[in-house]
Amino acid sequence: MILQKVHYRLGQVRQQMGFVQPLTLDEHREVTRWLPQSALSLFYTMTPADQRHSVRVCQGLQESGCQEEDMLAAALLHDVGKAEGRVPFWTRPVIVLGKLLAPALLSKIAVSPLDAEKSRVTRWRLTLGYAWWHAEVGAELAQAAGLSERAVLYIKTHHQANGPAAILYRIDEVS
């Protein structure tokens, strides 16, 4: 199990380094099928690797029988809180290893971006905070882009194994 996770994460690192094909025309059509016009530009703020991952999650949900529009829209934007340089490449392995090896330490040094304005924070701690709280940040961005309350809830809870977006969590873990 741990070897599978390491292999999966190494594949993600490879993709984040730019070894990923851009979306096909059919995949772009899939994005426009599930996202409202007001949220399309938000999707395209993500890296090509995150876009591809999000499309895989959306397709995985459909393959599992999900046709709920809010869930499929949430799948496409579940990681948007990482976009626009909030979570640079170096942060991702730190978060993965930190969650695995030292979650208590990571939760202490990562600063919530939602609280960062209240105190002076070093950039690297804020960056870790964006990685740690990307679901909450993404939910706020999705809400501002006009997604439904339910889709916003799914984005916000996509890391909860037994939460409202449990199926999104399961598909995300293997996509």
PDB file of C-alpha atoms in Angstrom:
ATOM      1  CA  MET A   1       0.000   0.000   0.000  1.00  0.00           C
ATOM      2  CA  ILE A   2       2.739   2.490   0.937  1.00  0.00           C
ATOM      3  CA  LEU A   3       4.730   1.519  -2.165  1.00  0.00           C
ATOM      4  CA  GLN A   4       1.657   2.230  -4.305  1.00  0.00           C
ATOM      5  CA  LYS A   5       1.257   5.665  -2.700  1.00  0.00           C
ATOM      6  CA  VAL A   6       4.933   6.482  -3.262  1.00  0.00           C
ATOM      7  CA  HIS A   7       4.687   5.381  -6.891  1.00  0.00           C
ATOM      8  CA  TYR A   8       1.538   7.478  -7.353  1.00  0.00           C
ATOM      9  CA  ARG A   9       3.148  10.538  -5.755  1.00  0.00           C
ATOM     10  CA  LEU A  10       6.284  10.166  -7.897  1.00  0.00           C
ATOM     11  CA  GLY A  11       4.022  10.186 -10.943  1.00  0.00           C
ATOM     12  CA  GLN A  12       2.466  13.404  -9.668  1.00  0.00           C
ATOM     13  CA  VAL A  13       5.922  14.956  -9.233  1.00  0.00           C
ATOM     14  CA  ARG A  14       6.771  14.020 -12.822  1.00  0.00           C
ATOM     15  CA  GLN A  15       3.567  15.675 -14.033  1.00  0.00           C
ATOM     16  CA  GLN A  16       4.169  18.834 -12.015  1.00  0.00           C
ATOM     17  CA  MET A  17       7.608  19.065 -13.612  1.00  0.00           C
ATOM     18  CA  GLY A  18       5.844  19.522 -16.941  1.00  0.00           C
ATOM     19  CA  PHE A  19       5.767  15.950 -18.244  1.00  0.00           C
ATOM     20  CA  VAL A  20       2.069  16.038 -19.025  1.00  0.00           C
ATOM     21  CA  GLN A  21       0.127  16.358 -22.240  1.00  0.00           C
ATOM     22  CA  PRO A  22      -2.168  19.386 -22.523  1.00  0.00           C
ATOM     23  CA  LEU A  23      -5.884  18.679 -22.502  1.00  0.00           C
ATOM     24  CA  THR A  24      -7.418  17.424 -25.718  1.00  0.00           C
ATOM     25  CA  LEU A  25     -10.283  19.190 -27.452  1.00  0.00           C
ATOM     26  CA  ASP A  26     -12.672  16.537 -26.081  1.00  0.00           C
ATOM     27  CA  GLU A  27     -11.375  17.147 -22.556  1.00  0.00           C
ATOM     28  CA  HIS A  28     -11.871  20.904 -22.950  1.00  0.00           C
ATOM     29  CA  ARG A  29     -15.440  20.143 -24.041  1.00  0.00           C
ATOM     30  CA  GLU A  30     -15.875  18.018 -20.909  1.00  0.00           C
ATOM     31  CA  VAL A  31     -14.760  20.960 -18.776  1.00  0.00           C
ATOM     32  CA  THR A  32     -17.223  23.312 -20.451  1.00  0.00           C
ATOM     33  CA  ARG A  33     -19.990  20.723 -20.060  1.00  0.00           C
ATOM     34  CA  TRP A  34     -19.786  20.696 -16.249  1.00  0.00           C
ATOM     35  CA  LEU A  35     -18.555  24.174 -15.315  1.00  0.00           C
ATOM     36  CA  PRO A  36     -20.620  27.336 -15.646  1.00  0.00           C
ATOM     37  CA  GLN A  37     -19.163  29.962 -17.969  1.00  0.00           C
ATOM     38  CA  SER A  38     -18.311  32.090 -14.924  1.00  0.00           C
ATOM     39  CA  ALA A  39     -15.976  29.376 -13.573  1.00  0.00           C
ATOM     40  CA  LEU A  40     -14.105  28.397 -16.730  1.00  0.00           C
ATOM     41  CA  SER A  41     -11.373  30.988 -16.276  1.00  0.00           C
ATOM     42  CA  LEU A  42     -10.866  29.687 -12.733  1.00  0.00           C
ATOM     43  CA  PHE A  43     -10.228  26.168 -14.076  1.00  0.00           C
ATOM     44  CA  TYR A  44      -7.617  27.518 -16.484  1.00  0.00           C
ATOM     45  CA  THR A  45      -5.636  29.163 -13.654  1.00  0.00           C
ATOM     46  CA  MET A  46      -4.513  25.671 -12.642  1.00  0.00           C
ATOM     47  CA  THR A  47      -1.327  24.101 -13.977  1.00  0.00           C
ATOM     48  CA  PRO A  48      -1.712  21.695 -16.907  1.00  0.00           C
ATOM     49  CA  ALA A  49      -0.937  18.832 -14.501  1.00  0.00           C
ATOM     50  CA  ASP A  50      -3.685  19.924 -12.097  1.00  0.00           C
ATOM     51  CA  GLN A  51      -6.101  20.408 -14.989  1.00  0.00           C
ATOM     52  CA  ARG A  52      -5.368  16.896 -16.242  1.00  0.00           C
ATOM     53  CA  HIS A  53      -5.745  15.477 -12.717  1.00  0.00           C
ATOM     54  CA  SER A  54      -9.078  17.245 -12.274  1.00  0.00           C
ATOM     55  CA  VAL A  55     -10.392  15.915 -15.589  1.00  0.00           C
ATOM     56  CA  ARG A  56      -9.309  12.378 -14.560  1.00  0.00           C
ATOM     57  CA  VAL A  57     -11.216  12.765 -11.282  1.00  0.00           C
ATOM     58  CA  CYS A  58     -14.299  14.008 -13.135  1.00  0.00           C
ATOM     59  CA  GLN A  59     -14.101  11.084 -15.565  1.00  0.00           C
ATOM     60  CA  GLY A  60     -13.520   8.636 -12.711  1.00  0.00           C
ATOM     61  CA  LEU A  61     -16.662   9.873 -10.989  1.00  0.00           C
ATOM     62  CA  GLN A  62     -18.659   9.369 -14.160  1.00  0.00           C
ATOM     63  CA  GLU A  63     -17.211   5.879 -14.641  1.00  0.00           C
ATOM     64  CA  SER A  64     -18.367   5.056 -11.109  1.00  0.00           C
ATOM     65  CA  GLY A  65     -21.902   6.115 -12.045  1.00  0.00           C
ATOM     66  CA  CYS A  66     -21.951   9.677 -10.721  1.00  0.00           C
ATOM     67  CA  GLN A  67     -23.918  12.110 -12.864  1.00  0.00           C
ATOM     68  CA  GLU A  68     -24.539  14.789 -10.228  1.00  0.00           C
ATOM     69  CA  GLU A  69     -23.670  18.092 -11.892  1.00  0.00           C
ATOM     70  CA  ASP A  70     -22.501  19.743  -8.664  1.00  0.00           C
ATOM     71  CA  MET A  71     -20.161  16.837  -7.875  1.00  0.00           C
ATOM     72  CA  LEU A  72     -18.695  16.839 -11.380  1.00  0.00           C
ATOM     73  CA  ALA A  73     -18.170  20.610 -11.295  1.00  0.00           C
ATOM     74  CA  ALA A  74     -16.505  20.229  -7.889  1.00  0.00           C
ATOM     75  CA  ALA A  75     -14.242  17.520  -9.299  1.00  0.00           C
ATOM     76  CA  LEU A  76     -12.963  19.945 -11.909  1.00  0.00           C
ATOM     77  CA  LEU A  77     -12.188  22.644  -9.333  1.00  0.00           C
ATOM     78  CA  HIS A  78     -11.345  20.639  -6.206  1.00  0.00           C
ATOM     79  CA  ASP A  79      -7.655  21.674  -6.324  1.00  0.00           C
ATOM     80  CA  VAL A  80      -8.079  25.237  -7.601  1.00  0.00           C
ATOM     81  CA  GLY A  81      -6.907  26.555  -4.221  1.00  0.00           C
ATOM     82  CA  LYS A  82      -3.406  25.467  -5.281  1.00  0.00           C
ATOM     83  CA  ALA A  83      -3.499  27.521  -8.503  1.00  0.00           C
ATOM     84  CA  GLU A  84      -1.795  30.769  -9.467  1.00  0.00           C
ATOM     85  CA  GLY A  85       1.445  29.925  -7.701  1.00  0.00           C
ATOM     86  CA  ARG A  86      -0.137  29.544  -4.248  1.00  0.00           C
ATOM     87  CA  VAL A  87       1.338  26.060  -4.000  1.00  0.00           C
ATOM     88  CA  PRO A  88       4.608  25.870  -5.937  1.00  0.00           C
ATOM     89  CA  PHE A  89       6.198  22.604  -6.934  1.00  0.00           C
ATOM     90  CA  TRP A  90       8.531  22.297  -3.913  1.00  0.00           C
ATOM     91  CA  THR A  91       5.592  22.502  -1.504  1.00  0.00           C
ATOM     92  CA  ARG A  92       3.800  19.409  -2.752  1.00  0.00           C
ATOM     93  CA  PRO A  93       6.326  16.770  -1.638  1.00  0.00           C
ATOM     94  CA  VAL A  94       6.779  18.605   1.666  1.00  0.00           C
ATOM     95  CA  ILE A  95       3.033  18.408   2.318  1.00  0.00           C
ATOM     96  CA  VAL A  96       2.788  14.749   1.268  1.00  0.00           C
ATOM     97  CA  LEU A  97       5.731  13.725   3.447  1.00  0.00           C
ATOM     98  CA  GLY A  98       4.666  16.015   6.275  1.00  0.00           C
ATOM     99  CA  LYS A  99       1.172  14.516   6.381  1.00  0.00           C
ATOM    100  CA  LEU A 100       2.674  11.039   6.388  1.00  0.00           C
ATOM    101  CA  LEU A 101       5.565  11.525   8.806  1.00  0.00           C
ATOM    102  CA  ALA A 102       4.880  14.601  10.957  1.00  0.00           C
ATOM    103  CA  PRO A 103       1.300  15.876  10.628  1.00  0.00           C
ATOM    104  CA  ALA A 104       1.315  17.605  14.031  1.00  0.00           C
ATOM    105  CA  LEU A 105       4.483  19.540  13.177  1.00  0.00           C
ATOM    106  CA  LEU A 106       3.170  20.430   9.733  1.00  0.00           C
ATOM    107  CA  SER A 107      -0.101  21.724  11.149  1.00  0.00           C
ATOM    108  CA  LYS A 108       1.875  23.960  13.537  1.00  0.00           C
ATOM    109  CA  ILE A 109       4.192  25.508  10.969  1.00  0.00           C
ATOM    110  CA  ALA A 110       1.650  25.915   8.146  1.00  0.00           C
ATOM    111  CA  VAL A 111      -0.277  29.164   8.512  1.00  0.00           C
ATOM    112  CA  SER A 112      -3.868  29.410   7.322  1.00  0.00           C
ATOM    113  CA  PRO A 113      -4.040  31.799   4.383  1.00  0.00           C
ATOM    114  CA  LEU A 114      -7.438  32.836   5.711  1.00  0.00           C
ATOM    115  CA  ASP A 115      -5.736  34.122   8.887  1.00  0.00           C
ATOM    116  CA  ALA A 116      -2.430  35.274   7.388  1.00  0.00           C
ATOM    117  CA  GLU A 117      -3.387  38.927   7.091  1.00  0.00           C
ATOM    118  CA  LYS A 118      -3.819  39.106  10.854  1.00  0.00           C
ATOM    119  CA  SER A 119      -0.141  38.427  11.506  1.00  0.00           C
ATOM    120  CA  ARG A 120       3.172  38.803   9.763  1.00  0.00           C
ATOM    121  CA  VAL A 121       4.064  35.439   8.306  1.00  0.00           C
ATOM    122  CA  THR A 122       7.045  34.223   6.314  1.00  0.00           C
ATOM    123  CA  ARG A 123       6.260  33.348   2.701  1.00  0.00           C
ATOM    124  CA  TRP A 124       7.270  29.687   3.031  1.00  0.00           C
ATOM    125  CA  ARG A 125       4.876  29.149   5.963  1.00  0.00           C
ATOM    126  CA  LEU A 126       2.069  30.810   4.024  1.00  0.00           C
ATOM    127  CA  THR A 127       2.856  28.625   1.004  1.00  0.00           C
ATOM    128  CA  LEU A 128       2.598  25.520   3.187  1.00  0.00           C
ATOM    129  CA  GLY A 129      -0.660  26.946   4.483  1.00  0.00           C
ATOM    130  CA  TYR A 130      -2.073  27.235   0.980  1.00  0.00           C
ATOM    131  CA  ALA A 131      -1.173  23.595   0.381  1.00  0.00           C
ATOM    132  CA  TRP A 132      -2.659  22.493   3.719  1.00  0.00           C
ATOM    133  CA  TRP A 133      -5.865  24.570   3.368  1.00  0.00           C
ATOM    134  CA  HIS A 134      -6.255  24.510  -0.428  1.00  0.00           C
ATOM    135  CA  ALA A 135      -9.747  22.992  -0.122  1.00  0.00           C
ATOM    136  CA  GLU A 136     -11.042  25.945   1.892  1.00  0.00           C
ATOM    137  CA  VAL A 137      -9.320  28.471  -0.370  1.00  0.00           C
ATOM    138  CA  GLY A 138     -10.655  26.693  -3.455  1.00  0.00           C
ATOM    139  CA  ALA A 139     -14.174  26.665  -2.027  1.00  0.00           C
ATOM    140  CA  GLU A 140     -14.050  30.437  -1.581  1.00  0.00           C
ATOM    141  CA  LEU A 141     -12.781  30.905  -5.132  1.00  0.00           C
ATOM    142  CA  ALA A 142     -15.481  28.592  -6.515  1.00  0.00           C
ATOM    143  CA  GLN A 143     -18.179  30.440  -4.598  1.00  0.00           C
ATOM    144  CA  ALA A 144     -16.962  33.770  -5.999  1.00  0.00           C
ATOM    145  CA  ALA A 145     -17.013  32.203  -9.491  1.00  0.00           C
ATOM    146  CA  GLY A 146     -20.678  31.312  -9.138  1.00  0.00           C
ATOM    147  CA  LEU A 147     -20.689  27.612  -8.312  1.00  0.00           C
ATOM    148  CA  SER A 148     -23.654  26.288  -6.349  1.00  0.00           C
ATOM    149  CA  GLU A 149     -23.562  25.990  -2.559  1.00  0.00           C
ATOM    150  CA  ARG A 150     -23.469  22.207  -2.893  1.00  0.00           C
ATOM    151  CA  ALA A 151     -20.498  22.251  -5.313  1.00  0.00           C
ATOM    152  CA  VAL A 152     -18.680  24.650  -2.975  1.00  0.00           C
ATOM    153  CA  LEU A 153     -19.344  22.286  -0.056  1.00  0.00           C
ATOM    154  CA  TYR A 154     -17.937  19.374  -2.069  1.00  0.00           C
ATOM    155  CA  ILE A 155     -14.756  21.309  -2.843  1.00  0.00           C
ATOM    156  CA  LYS A 156     -14.369  22.363   0.775  1.00  0.00           C
ATOM    157  CA  THR A 157     -14.768  18.785   2.072  1.00  0.00           C
ATOM    158  CA  HIS A 158     -13.012  16.802  -0.660  1.00  0.00           C
ATOM    159  CA  HIS A 159     -10.345  15.547   1.776  1.00  0.00           C
ATOM    160  CA  GLN A 160     -12.869  14.088   4.216  1.00  0.00           C
ATOM    161  CA  ALA A 161     -13.131  10.327   3.693  1.00  0.00           C
ATOM    162  CA  ASN A 162     -16.595  10.222   5.246  1.00  0.00           C
ATOM    163  CA  GLY A 163     -17.742  13.747   4.409  1.00  0.00           C
ATOM    164  CA  PRO A 164     -20.352  15.015   1.951  1.00  0.00           C
ATOM    165  CA  ALA A 165     -17.912  14.491  -0.940  1.00  0.00           C
ATOM    166  CA  ALA A 166     -16.742  11.001   0.102  1.00  0.00           C
ATOM    167  CA  ILE A 167     -16.961   9.683  -3.450  1.00  0.00           C
ATOM    168  CA  LEU A 168     -14.861  12.614  -4.685  1.00  0.00           C
ATOM    169  CA  TYR A 169     -12.305  11.821  -1.973  1.00  0.00           C
ATOM    170  CA  ARG A 170     -12.106   8.156  -3.057  1.00  0.00           C
ATOM    171  CA  ILE A 171     -11.688   8.951  -6.753  1.00  0.00           C
ATOM    172  CA  ASP A 172      -9.208  11.778  -6.031  1.00  0.00           C
ATOM    173  CA  GLU A 173      -7.000   9.417  -4.012  1.00  0.00           C
ATOM    174  CA  VAL A 174      -6.459   7.130  -7.000  1.00  0.00           C
ATOM    175  CA  SER A 175      -6.520   9.570  -9.936  1.00  0.00           C
TER     176      SER A 175
END
